[in-house]
CSV table of C-alpha atoms in Angstrom, one decimal:
chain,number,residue,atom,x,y,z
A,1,UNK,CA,-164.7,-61.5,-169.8
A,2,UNK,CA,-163.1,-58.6,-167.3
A,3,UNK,CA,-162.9,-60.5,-164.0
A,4,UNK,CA,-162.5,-58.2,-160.9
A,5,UNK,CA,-161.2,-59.7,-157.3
A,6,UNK,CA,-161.8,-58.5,-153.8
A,7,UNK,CA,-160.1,-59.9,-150.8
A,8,UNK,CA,-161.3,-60.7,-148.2
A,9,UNK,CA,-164.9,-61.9,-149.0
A,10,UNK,CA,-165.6,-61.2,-145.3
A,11,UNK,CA,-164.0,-59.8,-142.1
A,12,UNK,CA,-164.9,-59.6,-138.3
A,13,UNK,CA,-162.6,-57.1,-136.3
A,14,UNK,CA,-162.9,-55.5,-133.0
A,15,UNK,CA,-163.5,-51.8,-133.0
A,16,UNK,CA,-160.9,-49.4,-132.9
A,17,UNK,CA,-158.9,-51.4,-135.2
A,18,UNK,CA,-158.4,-51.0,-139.2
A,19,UNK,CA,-159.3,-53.6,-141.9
A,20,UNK,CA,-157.8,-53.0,-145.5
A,21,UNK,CA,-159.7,-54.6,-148.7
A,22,UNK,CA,-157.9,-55.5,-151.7
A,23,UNK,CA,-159.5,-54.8,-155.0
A,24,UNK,CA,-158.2,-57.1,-158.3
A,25,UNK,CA,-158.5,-56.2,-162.1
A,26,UNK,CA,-157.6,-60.0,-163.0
A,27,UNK,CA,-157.2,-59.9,-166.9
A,28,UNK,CA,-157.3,-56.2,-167.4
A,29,UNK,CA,-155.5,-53.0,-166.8
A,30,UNK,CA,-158.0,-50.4,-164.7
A,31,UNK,CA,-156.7,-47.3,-164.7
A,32,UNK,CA,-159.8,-46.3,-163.1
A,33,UNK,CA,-161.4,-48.5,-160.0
A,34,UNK,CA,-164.6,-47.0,-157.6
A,35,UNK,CA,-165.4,-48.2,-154.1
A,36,UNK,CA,-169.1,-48.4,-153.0
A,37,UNK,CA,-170.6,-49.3,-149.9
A,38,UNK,CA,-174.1,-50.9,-149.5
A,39,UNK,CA,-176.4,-50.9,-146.5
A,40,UNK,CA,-178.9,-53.7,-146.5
A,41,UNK,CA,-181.9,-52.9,-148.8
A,42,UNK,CA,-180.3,-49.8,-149.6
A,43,UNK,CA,-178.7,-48.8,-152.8
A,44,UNK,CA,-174.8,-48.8,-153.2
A,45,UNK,CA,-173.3,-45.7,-152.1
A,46,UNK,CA,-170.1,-44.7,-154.5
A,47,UNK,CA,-167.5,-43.6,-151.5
A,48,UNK,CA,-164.3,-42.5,-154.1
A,49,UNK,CA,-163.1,-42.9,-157.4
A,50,UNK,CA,-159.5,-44.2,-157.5
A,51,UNK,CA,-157.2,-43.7,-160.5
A,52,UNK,CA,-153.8,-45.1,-160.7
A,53,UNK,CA,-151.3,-43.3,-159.7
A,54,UNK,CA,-153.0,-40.5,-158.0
A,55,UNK,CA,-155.2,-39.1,-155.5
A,56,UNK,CA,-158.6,-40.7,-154.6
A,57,UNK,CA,-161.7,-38.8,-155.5
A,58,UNK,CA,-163.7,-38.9,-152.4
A,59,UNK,CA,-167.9,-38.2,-152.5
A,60,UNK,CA,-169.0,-35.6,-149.9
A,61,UNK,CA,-169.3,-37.0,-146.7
A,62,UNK,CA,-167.0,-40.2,-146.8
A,63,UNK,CA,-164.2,-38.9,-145.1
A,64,UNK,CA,-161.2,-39.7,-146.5
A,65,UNK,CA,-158.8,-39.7,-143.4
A,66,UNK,CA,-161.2,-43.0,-142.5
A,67,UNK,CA,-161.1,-44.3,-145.3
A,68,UNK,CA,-157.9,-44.6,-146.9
A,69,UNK,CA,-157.7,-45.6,-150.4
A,70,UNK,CA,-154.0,-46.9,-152.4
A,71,UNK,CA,-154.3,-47.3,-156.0
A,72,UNK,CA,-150.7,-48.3,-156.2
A,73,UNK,CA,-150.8,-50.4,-160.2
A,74,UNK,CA,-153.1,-50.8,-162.7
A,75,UNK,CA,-154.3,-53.9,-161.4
A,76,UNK,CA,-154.7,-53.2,-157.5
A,77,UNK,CA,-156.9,-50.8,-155.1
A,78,UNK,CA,-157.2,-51.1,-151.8
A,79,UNK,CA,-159.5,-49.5,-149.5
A,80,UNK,CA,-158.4,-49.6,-145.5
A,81,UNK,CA,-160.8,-48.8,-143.1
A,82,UNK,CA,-159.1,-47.2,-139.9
A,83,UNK,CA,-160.2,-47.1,-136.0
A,84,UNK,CA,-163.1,-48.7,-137.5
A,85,UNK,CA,-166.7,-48.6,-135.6
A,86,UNK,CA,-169.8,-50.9,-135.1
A,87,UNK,CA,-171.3,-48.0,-137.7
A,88,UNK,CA,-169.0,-49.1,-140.3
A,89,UNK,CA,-170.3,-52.3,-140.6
A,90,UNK,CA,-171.5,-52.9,-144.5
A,91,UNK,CA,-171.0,-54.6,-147.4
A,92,UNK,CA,-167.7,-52.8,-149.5
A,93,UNK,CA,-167.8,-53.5,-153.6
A,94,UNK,CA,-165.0,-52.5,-155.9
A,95,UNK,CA,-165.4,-52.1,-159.2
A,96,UNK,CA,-162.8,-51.5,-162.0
A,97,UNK,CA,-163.6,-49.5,-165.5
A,98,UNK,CA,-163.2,-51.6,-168.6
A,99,UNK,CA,-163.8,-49.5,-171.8
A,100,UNK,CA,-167.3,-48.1,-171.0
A,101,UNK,CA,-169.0,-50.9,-168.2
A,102,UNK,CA,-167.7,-51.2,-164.9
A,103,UNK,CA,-167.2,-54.7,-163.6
A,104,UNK,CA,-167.6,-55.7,-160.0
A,105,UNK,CA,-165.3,-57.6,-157.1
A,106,UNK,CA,-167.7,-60.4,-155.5
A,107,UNK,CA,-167.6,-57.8,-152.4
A,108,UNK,CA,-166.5,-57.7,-149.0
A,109,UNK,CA,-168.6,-57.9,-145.7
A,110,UNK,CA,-167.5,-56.1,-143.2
A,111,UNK,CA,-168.7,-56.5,-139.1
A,112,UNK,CA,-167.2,-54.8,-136.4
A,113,UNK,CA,-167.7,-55.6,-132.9
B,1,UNK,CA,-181.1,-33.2,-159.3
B,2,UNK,CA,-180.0,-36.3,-161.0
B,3,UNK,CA,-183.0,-39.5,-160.0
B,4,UNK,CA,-183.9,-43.1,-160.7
B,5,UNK,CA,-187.6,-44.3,-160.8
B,6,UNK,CA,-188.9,-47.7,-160.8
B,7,UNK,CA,-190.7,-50.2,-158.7
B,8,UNK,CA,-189.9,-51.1,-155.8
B,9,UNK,CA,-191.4,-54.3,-155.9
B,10,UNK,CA,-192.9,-56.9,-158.6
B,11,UNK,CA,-193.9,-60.2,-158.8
B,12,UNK,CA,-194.0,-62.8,-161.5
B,13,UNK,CA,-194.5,-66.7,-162.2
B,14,UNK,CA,-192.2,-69.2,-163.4
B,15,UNK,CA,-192.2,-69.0,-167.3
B,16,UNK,CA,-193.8,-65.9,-167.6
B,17,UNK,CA,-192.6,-62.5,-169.4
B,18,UNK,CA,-192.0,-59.2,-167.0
B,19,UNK,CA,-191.4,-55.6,-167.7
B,20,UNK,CA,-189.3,-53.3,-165.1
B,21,UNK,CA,-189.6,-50.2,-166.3
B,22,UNK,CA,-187.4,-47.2,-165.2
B,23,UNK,CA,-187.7,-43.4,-165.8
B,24,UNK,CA,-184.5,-40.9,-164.8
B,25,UNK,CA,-183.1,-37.6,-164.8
B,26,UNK,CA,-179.3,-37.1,-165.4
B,27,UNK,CA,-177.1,-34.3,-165.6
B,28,UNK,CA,-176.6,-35.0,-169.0
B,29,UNK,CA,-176.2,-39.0,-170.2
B,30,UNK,CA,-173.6,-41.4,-171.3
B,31,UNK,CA,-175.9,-44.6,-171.8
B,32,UNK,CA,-178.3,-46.6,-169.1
B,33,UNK,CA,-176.7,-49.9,-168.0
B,34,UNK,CA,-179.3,-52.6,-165.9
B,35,UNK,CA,-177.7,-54.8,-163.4
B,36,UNK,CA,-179.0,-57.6,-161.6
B,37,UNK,CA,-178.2,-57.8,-157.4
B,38,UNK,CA,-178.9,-61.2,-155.8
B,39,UNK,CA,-179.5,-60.3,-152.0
B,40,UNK,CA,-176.1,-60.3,-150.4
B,41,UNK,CA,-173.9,-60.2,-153.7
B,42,UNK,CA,-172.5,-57.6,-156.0
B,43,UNK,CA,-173.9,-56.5,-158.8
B,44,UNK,CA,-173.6,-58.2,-162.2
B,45,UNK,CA,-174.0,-56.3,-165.8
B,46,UNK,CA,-177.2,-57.2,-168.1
B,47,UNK,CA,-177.0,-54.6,-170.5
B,48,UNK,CA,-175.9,-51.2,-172.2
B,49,UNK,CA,-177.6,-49.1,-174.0
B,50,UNK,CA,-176.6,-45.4,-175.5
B,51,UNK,CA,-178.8,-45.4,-178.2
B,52,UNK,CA,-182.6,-45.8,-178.7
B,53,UNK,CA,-184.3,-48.9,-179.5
B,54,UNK,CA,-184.3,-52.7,-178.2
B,55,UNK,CA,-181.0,-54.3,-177.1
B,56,UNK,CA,-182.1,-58.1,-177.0
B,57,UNK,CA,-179.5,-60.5,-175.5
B,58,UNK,CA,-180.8,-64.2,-174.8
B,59,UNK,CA,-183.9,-63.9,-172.5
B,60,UNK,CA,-183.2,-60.9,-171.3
B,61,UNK,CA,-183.7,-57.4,-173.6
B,62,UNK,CA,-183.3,-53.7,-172.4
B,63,UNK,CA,-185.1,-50.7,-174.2
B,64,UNK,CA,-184.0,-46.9,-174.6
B,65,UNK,CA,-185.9,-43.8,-175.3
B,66,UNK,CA,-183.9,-40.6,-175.3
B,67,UNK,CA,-186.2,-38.0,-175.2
B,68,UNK,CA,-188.7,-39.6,-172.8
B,69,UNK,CA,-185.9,-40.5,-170.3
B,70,UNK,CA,-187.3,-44.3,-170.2
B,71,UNK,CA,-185.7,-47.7,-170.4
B,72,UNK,CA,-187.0,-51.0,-169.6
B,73,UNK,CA,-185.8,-54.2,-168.8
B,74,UNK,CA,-187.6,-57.2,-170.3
B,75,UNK,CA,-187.5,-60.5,-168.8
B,76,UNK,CA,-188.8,-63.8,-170.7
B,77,UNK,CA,-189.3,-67.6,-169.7
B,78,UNK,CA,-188.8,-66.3,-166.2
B,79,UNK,CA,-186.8,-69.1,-164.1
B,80,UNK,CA,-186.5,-69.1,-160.1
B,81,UNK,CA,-183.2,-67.9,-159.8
B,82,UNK,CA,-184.5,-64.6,-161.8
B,83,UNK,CA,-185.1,-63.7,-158.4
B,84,UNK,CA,-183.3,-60.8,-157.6
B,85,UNK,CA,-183.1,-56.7,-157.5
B,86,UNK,CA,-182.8,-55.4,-160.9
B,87,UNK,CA,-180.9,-51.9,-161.3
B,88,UNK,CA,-181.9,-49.2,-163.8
B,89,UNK,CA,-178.3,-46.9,-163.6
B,90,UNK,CA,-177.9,-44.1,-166.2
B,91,UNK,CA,-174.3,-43.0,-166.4
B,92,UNK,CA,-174.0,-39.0,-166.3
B,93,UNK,CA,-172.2,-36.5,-168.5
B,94,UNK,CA,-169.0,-37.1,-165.7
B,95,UNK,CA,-169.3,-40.9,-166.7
B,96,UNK,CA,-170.7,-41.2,-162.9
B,97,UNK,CA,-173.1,-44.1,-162.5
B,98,UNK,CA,-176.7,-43.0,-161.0
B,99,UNK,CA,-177.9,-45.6,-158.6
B,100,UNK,CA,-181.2,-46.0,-157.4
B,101,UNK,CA,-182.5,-48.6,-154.7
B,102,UNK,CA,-183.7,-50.9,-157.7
B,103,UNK,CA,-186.5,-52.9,-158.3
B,104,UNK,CA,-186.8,-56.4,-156.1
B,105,UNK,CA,-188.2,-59.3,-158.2
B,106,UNK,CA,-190.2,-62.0,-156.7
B,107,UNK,CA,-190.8,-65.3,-159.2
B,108,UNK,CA,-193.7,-67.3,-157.8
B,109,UNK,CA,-193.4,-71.1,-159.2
């Protein structure tokens, strides 16, 4: 089956730095790939769609300065989190599109201090 | 508005059969996938459906209706690591996923 990556799982960094996620298709192309962000007991939040090649998609009120997103290949995405803040503090899922399901990274948790 | 509605909570015992059903609202609709969220992990795929009727696949089976805007999610032979948040999420006429807070399920042995 579609197998999707994230690295790394988690991550501790003083504020006012930035953190950059990597998101993996493994054994698929993904010309498509979505970042979400999850609050605890909330639902995800989709922050931008990312297609290969061009611009990230962002949703209204991520902003996109802050949250920089790379989809450099058909196989990579990654999402960096600049001058990042105790706020920011969640847990970040990828996903890449396969056909019609979208398949999730394992996630990344993010604290900052 | 586009909008997800299920339970918030259920509870069931080990062995046992559970429904989790779901009503939404789209902006049009591309089929209603169910995922299942263990508490500090991703989400992992269940099920698909686009058209109506019963999708079964091992224990677990997923129902569509159409016109009523309804799906469920049927769980048999419930085991303790069923435990988990289940999420209804319809896909738009944009091919945008709809997500909803989900429905936490609690397996009592």
């Amino acid at each position: 089956g579609a197998v999707v990556s994230q690295h790394p799982s988690w991550v501790i960094c003083k504020s006012g730095t930035s953190v950059k996620i990597e998101c993996r298709s493994l054994d698929f192309q993904a010309t498509t790939m979505f970042w979400y962000r999850q609050f605890p007991k909330q639902s995800l939040m989709l922050m931008a769609t990312s297609n290969e090649g061009s611009k990230a998609t962002y949703e209204q009120g991520v902003e996109k300065d802050k949250f920089l997103i790379n989809h450099a290949s058909l196989t990579l995405s990654t999402l960096t989190v600049t001058s990042a803040h105790p706020e920011d503090s969640s847990f970040y899922i990828c996903s890449a599109r396969f056909d019609y399901e979208q398949y999730f990274g394992p996630g990344t948790r993010l604290t900052v201090t | 508005g586009q909008n997800i509605d299920q339970p918030t909570e259920m509870t069931a015992t080990e062995g046992a059969i559970v429904q989790i059903n779901c009503t939404y609202q789209t902006s049009g609709f591309n089929g209603l996938f169910w995922y299942q969220q263990h508490a500090g992990e991703a989400p992992t795929f269940l099920s698909y459906n686009v058209l109506d009727g019963l999708e079964e696949k091992g224990r677990f089976s997923s129902f569509l209706s159409r016109s009523k805007g309804y799906s469920y999610l049927l769980l048999k032979e419930l085991q303790m690591k069923d435990s988990a948040s289940y999420l209804c999420v319809p896909m738009d006429s944009n091919y945008q996923l709809i997500w909803g807070a989900g429905t936490k399920l609690i397996i009592k042995p």
